[in-house]
PDB file of C-alpha atoms in Angstrom:
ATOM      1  CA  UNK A1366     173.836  66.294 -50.289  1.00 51.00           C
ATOM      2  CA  UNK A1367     171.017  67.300 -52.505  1.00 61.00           C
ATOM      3  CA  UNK A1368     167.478  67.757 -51.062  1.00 68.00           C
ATOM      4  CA  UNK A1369     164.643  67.698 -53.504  1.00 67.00           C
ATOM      5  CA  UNK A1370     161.618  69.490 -52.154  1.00 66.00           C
ATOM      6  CA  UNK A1371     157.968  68.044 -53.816  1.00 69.00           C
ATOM      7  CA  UNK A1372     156.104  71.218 -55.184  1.00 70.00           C
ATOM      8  CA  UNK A1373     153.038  72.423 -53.209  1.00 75.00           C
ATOM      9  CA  UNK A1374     149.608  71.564 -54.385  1.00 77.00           C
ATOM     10  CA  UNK A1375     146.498  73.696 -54.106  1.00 80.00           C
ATOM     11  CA  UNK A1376     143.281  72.134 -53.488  1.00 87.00           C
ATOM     12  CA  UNK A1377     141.150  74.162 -54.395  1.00 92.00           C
ATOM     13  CA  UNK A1378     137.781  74.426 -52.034  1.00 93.00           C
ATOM     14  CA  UNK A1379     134.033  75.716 -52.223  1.00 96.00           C
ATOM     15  CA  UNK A1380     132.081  76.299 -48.934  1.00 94.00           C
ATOM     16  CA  UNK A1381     129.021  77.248 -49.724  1.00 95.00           C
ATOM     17  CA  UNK A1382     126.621  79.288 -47.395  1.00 92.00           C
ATOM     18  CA  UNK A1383     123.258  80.123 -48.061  1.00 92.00           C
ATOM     19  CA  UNK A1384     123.887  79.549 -51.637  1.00 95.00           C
ATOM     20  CA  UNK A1385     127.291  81.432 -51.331  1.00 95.00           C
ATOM     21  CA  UNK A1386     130.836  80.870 -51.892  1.00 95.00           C
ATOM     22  CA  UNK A1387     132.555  82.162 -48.528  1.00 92.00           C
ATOM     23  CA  UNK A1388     135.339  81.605 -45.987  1.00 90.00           C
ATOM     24  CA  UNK A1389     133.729  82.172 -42.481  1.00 87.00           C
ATOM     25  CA  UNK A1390     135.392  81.399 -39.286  1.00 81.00           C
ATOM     26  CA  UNK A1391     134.906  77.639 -38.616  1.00 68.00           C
ATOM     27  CA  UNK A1392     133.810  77.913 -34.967  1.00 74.00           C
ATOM     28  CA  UNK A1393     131.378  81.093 -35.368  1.00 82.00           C
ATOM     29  CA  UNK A1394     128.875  78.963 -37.623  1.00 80.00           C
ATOM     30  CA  UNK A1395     126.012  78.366 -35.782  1.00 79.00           C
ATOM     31  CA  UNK A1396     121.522  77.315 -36.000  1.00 75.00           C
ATOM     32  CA  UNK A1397     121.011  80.216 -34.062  1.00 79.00           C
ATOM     33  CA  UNK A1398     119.891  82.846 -36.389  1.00 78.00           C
ATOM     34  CA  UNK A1399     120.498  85.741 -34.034  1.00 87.00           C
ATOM     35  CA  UNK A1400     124.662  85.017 -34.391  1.00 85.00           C
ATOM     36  CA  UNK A1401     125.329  85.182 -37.675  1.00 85.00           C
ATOM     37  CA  UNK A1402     128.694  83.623 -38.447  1.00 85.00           C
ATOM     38  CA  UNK A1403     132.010  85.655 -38.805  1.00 88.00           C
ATOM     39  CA  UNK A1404     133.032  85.756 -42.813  1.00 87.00           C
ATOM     40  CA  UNK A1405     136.473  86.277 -43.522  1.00 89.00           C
ATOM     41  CA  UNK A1406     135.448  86.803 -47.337  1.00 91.00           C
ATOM     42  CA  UNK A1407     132.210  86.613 -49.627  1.00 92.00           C
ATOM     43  CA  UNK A1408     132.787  85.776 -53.378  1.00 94.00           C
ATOM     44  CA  UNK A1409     130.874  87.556 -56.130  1.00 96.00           C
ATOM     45  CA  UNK A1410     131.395  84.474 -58.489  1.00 96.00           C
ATOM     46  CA  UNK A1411     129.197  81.828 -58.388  1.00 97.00           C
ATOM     47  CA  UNK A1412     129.927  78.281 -57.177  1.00 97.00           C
ATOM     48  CA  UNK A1413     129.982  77.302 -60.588  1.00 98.00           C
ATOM     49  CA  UNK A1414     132.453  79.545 -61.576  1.00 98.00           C
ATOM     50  CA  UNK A1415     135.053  78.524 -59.683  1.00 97.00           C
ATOM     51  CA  UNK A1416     134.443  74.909 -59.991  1.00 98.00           C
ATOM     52  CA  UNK A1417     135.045  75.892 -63.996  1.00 98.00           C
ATOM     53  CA  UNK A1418     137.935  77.554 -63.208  1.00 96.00           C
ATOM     54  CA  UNK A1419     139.425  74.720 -61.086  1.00 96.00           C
ATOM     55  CA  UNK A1420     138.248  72.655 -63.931  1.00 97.00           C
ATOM     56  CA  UNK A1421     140.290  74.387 -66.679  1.00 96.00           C
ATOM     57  CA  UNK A1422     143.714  74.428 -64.250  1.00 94.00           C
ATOM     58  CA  UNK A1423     143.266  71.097 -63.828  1.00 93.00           C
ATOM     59  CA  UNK A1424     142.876  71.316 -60.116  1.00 93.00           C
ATOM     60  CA  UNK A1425     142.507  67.950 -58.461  1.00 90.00           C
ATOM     61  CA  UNK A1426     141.461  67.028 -55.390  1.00 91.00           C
ATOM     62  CA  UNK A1427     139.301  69.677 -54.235  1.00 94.00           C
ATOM     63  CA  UNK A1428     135.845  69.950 -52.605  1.00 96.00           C
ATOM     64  CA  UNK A1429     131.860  71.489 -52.118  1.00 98.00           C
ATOM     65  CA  UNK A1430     131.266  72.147 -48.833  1.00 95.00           C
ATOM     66  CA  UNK A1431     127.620  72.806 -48.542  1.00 95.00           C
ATOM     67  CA  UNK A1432     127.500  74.582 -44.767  1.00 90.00           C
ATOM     68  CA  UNK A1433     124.025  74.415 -43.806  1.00 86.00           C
ATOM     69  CA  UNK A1434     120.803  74.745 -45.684  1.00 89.00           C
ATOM     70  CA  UNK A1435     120.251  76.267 -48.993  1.00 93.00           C
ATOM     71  CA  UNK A1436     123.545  75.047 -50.803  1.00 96.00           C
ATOM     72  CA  UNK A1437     122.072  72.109 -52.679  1.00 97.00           C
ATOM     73  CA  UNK A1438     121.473  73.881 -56.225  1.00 98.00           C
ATOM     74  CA  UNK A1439     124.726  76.285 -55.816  1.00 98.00           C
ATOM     75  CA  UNK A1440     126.479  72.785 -54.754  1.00 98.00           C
ATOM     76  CA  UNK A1441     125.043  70.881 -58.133  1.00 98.00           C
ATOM     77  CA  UNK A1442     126.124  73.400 -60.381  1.00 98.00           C
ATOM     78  CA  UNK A1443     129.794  73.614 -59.413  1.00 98.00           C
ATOM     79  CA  UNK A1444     129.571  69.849 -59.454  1.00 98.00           C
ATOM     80  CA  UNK A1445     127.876  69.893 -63.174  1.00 98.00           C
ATOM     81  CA  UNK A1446     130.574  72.604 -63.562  1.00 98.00           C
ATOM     82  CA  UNK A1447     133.857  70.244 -62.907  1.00 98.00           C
ATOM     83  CA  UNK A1448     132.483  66.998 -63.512  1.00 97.00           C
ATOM     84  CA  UNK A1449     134.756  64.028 -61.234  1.00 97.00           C
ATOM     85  CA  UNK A1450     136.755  66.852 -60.164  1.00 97.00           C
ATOM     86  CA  UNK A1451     135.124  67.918 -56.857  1.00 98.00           C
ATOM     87  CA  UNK A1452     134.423  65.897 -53.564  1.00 98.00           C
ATOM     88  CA  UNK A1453     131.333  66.928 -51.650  1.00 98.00           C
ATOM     89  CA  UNK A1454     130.378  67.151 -47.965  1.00 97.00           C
ATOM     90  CA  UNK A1455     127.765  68.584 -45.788  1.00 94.00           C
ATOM     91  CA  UNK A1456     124.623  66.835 -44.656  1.00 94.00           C
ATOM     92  CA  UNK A1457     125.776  63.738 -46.744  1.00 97.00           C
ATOM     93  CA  UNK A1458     124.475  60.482 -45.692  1.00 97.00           C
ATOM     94  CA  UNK A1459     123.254  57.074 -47.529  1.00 98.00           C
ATOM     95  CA  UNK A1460     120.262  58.135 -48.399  1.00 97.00           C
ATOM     96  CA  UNK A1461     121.744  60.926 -50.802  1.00 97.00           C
ATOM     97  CA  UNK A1462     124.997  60.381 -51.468  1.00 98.00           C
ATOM     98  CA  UNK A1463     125.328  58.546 -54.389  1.00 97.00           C
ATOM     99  CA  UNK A1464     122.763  61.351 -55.593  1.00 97.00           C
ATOM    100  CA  UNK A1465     125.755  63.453 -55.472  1.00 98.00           C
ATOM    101  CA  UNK A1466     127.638  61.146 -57.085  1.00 98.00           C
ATOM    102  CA  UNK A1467     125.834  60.801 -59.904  1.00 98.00           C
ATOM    103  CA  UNK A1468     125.665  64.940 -60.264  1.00 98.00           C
ATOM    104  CA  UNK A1469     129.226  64.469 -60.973  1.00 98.00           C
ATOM    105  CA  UNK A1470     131.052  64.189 -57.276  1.00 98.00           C
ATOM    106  CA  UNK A1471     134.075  62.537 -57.697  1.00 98.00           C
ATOM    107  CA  UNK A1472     133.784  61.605 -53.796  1.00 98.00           C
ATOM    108  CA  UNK A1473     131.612  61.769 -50.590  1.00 98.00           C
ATOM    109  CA  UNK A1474     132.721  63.704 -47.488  1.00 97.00           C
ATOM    110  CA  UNK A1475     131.253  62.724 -43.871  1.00 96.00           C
ATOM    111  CA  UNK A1476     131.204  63.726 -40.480  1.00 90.00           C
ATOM    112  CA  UNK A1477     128.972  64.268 -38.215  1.00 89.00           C
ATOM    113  CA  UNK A1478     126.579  61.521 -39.781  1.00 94.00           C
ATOM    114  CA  UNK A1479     129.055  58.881 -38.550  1.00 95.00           C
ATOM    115  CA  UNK A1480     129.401  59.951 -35.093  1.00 92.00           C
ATOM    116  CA  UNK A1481     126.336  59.491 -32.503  1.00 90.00           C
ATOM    117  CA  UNK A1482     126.523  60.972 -29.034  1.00 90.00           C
ATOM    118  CA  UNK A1483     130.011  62.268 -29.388  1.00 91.00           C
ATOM    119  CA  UNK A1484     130.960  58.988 -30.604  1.00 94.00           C
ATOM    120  CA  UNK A1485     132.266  56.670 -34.233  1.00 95.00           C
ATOM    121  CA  UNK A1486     129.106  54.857 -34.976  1.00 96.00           C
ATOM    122  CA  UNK A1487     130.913  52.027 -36.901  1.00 94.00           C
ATOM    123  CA  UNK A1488     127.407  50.812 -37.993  1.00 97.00           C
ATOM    124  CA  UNK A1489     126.698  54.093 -39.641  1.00 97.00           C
ATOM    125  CA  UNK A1490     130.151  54.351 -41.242  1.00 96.00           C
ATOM    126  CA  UNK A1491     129.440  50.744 -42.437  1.00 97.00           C
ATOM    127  CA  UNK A1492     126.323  52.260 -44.053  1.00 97.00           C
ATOM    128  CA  UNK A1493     128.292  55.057 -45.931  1.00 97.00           C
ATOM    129  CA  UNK A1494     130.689  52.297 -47.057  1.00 97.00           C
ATOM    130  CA  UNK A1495     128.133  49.991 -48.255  1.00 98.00           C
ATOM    131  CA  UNK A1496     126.365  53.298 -49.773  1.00 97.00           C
ATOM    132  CA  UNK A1497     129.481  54.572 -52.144  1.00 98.00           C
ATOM    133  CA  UNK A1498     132.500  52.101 -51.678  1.00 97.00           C
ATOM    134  CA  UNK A1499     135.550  52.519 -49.790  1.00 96.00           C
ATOM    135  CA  UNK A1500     136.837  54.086 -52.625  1.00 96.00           C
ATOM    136  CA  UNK A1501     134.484  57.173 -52.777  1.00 98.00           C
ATOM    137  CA  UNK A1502     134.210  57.812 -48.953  1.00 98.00           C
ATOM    138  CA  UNK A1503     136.045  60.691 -47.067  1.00 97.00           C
ATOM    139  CA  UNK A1504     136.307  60.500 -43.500  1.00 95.00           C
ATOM    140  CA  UNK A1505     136.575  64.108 -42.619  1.00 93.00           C
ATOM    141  CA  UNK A1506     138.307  64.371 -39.444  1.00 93.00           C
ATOM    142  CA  UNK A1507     138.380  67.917 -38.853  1.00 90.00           C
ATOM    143  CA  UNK A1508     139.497  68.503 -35.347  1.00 91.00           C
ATOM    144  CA  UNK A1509     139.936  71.084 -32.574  1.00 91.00           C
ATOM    145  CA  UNK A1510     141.593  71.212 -29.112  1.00 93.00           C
ATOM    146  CA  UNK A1511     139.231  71.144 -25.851  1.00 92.00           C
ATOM    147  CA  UNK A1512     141.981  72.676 -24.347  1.00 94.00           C
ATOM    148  CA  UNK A1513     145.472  74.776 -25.273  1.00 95.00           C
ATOM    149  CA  UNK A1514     148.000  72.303 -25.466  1.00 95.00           C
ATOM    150  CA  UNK A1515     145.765  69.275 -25.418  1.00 95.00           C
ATOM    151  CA  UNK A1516     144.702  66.549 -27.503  1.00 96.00           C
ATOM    152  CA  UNK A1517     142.739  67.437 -31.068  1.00 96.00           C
ATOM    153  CA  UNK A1518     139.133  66.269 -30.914  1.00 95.00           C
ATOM    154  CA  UNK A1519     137.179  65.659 -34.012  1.00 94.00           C
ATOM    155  CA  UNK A1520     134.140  67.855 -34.464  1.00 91.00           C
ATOM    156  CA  UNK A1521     130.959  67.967 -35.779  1.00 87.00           C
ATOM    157  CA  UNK A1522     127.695  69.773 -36.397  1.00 80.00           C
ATOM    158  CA  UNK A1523     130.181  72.705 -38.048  1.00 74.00           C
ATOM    159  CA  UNK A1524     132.711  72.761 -35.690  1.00 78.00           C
ATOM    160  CA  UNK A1525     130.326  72.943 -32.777  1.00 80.00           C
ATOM    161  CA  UNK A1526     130.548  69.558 -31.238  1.00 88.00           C
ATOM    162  CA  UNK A1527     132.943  67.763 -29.556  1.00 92.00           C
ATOM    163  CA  UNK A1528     133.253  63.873 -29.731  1.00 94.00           C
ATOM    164  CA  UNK A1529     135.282  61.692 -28.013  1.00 94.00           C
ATOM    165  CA  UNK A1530     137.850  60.499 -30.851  1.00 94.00           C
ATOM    166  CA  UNK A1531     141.350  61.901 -30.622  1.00 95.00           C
ATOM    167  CA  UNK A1532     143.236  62.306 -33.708  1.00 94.00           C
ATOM    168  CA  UNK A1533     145.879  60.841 -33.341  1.00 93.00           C
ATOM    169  CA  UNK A1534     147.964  57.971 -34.829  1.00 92.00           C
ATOM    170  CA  UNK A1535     146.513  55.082 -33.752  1.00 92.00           C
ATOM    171  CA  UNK A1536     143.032  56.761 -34.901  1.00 91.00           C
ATOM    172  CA  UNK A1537     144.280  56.950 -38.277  1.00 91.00           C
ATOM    173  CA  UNK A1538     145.735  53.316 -38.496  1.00 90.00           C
ATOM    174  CA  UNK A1539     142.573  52.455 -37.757  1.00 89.00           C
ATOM    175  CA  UNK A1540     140.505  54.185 -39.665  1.00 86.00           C
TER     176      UNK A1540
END
């Protein structure tokens, strides 16, 4: 019996704050000003920079992240950087995503503008579909338990808000 095991890929990622490349804590990120969020690590390369890197490895599949306000120009220049070789989320919606796409995204990543109220707001996904294609549309899913143990939840507004959409299998048949 011979087992053949596939060989790990990196994706390679960018989450930008303020401008920044950075790994914060995924629950810490808040709007209030007066909690800054936990950071795990603060790059002193540029968006850019890495993007070019990725670029010349031939890293596929990775993403932008733009966390909050003041990420746009940082978040077109690692885009311009890696042309069709970076996905980009963060405040993405009809009205600018194939903006993004133009700038060189090979894909769109969205979250919380598809869910309303803690819920999947299937006209507002139909927008982003009708926007980009179902071709260049990420549903990002990221989740979280409510409770140890429990079902995953997926959440929004930076990992702040709850909905009411388990992931689950019969979530992702559907979707």
């Amino acid at each position: 019996y011979s087992r053949v095991i596939p060989m790990t890929r990196f994706r390679p990622c960018i989450d930008l704050h303020a401008g920044v490349v950075k790994q914060i804590v995924g629950s810490t990120l808040s709007d209030d000003p007066d909690r800054p969020p936990v950071e795990n690590f603060v790059a002193k390369r540029s968006p850019a920079e890495f993007a070019a890197l990725y670029a010349q490895a031939q890293l596929e599949g990775g993403h932008v992240i733009m966390l909050g306000p003041g990420n746009e120009a940082s978040a077109l220049a690692a885009l311009a950087a890696y042309p069709g070789g970076l996905q980009i989320g963060g405040g993405i919606n009809p009205q600018n995503a194939t903006r993004y796409l133009d700038a060189g995204a090979s894909h769109v990543i969205v979250t919380s503008y598809v869910f309303r109220d803690g819920r999947l707001d299937e006209e507002r996904l139909a927008e982003m579909v009708k926007a980009v294609g179902p071709r260049r549309l990420v549903l990002d899913l990221s989740c979280r338990r409510r409770a140890p143990g429990g079902p995953f939840y997926v959440v929004t507004d930076r990992w702040q808000k709850f909905t009411d959409l388990t992931v689950d299998g019969t979530t992702l048949r559907r979707l």
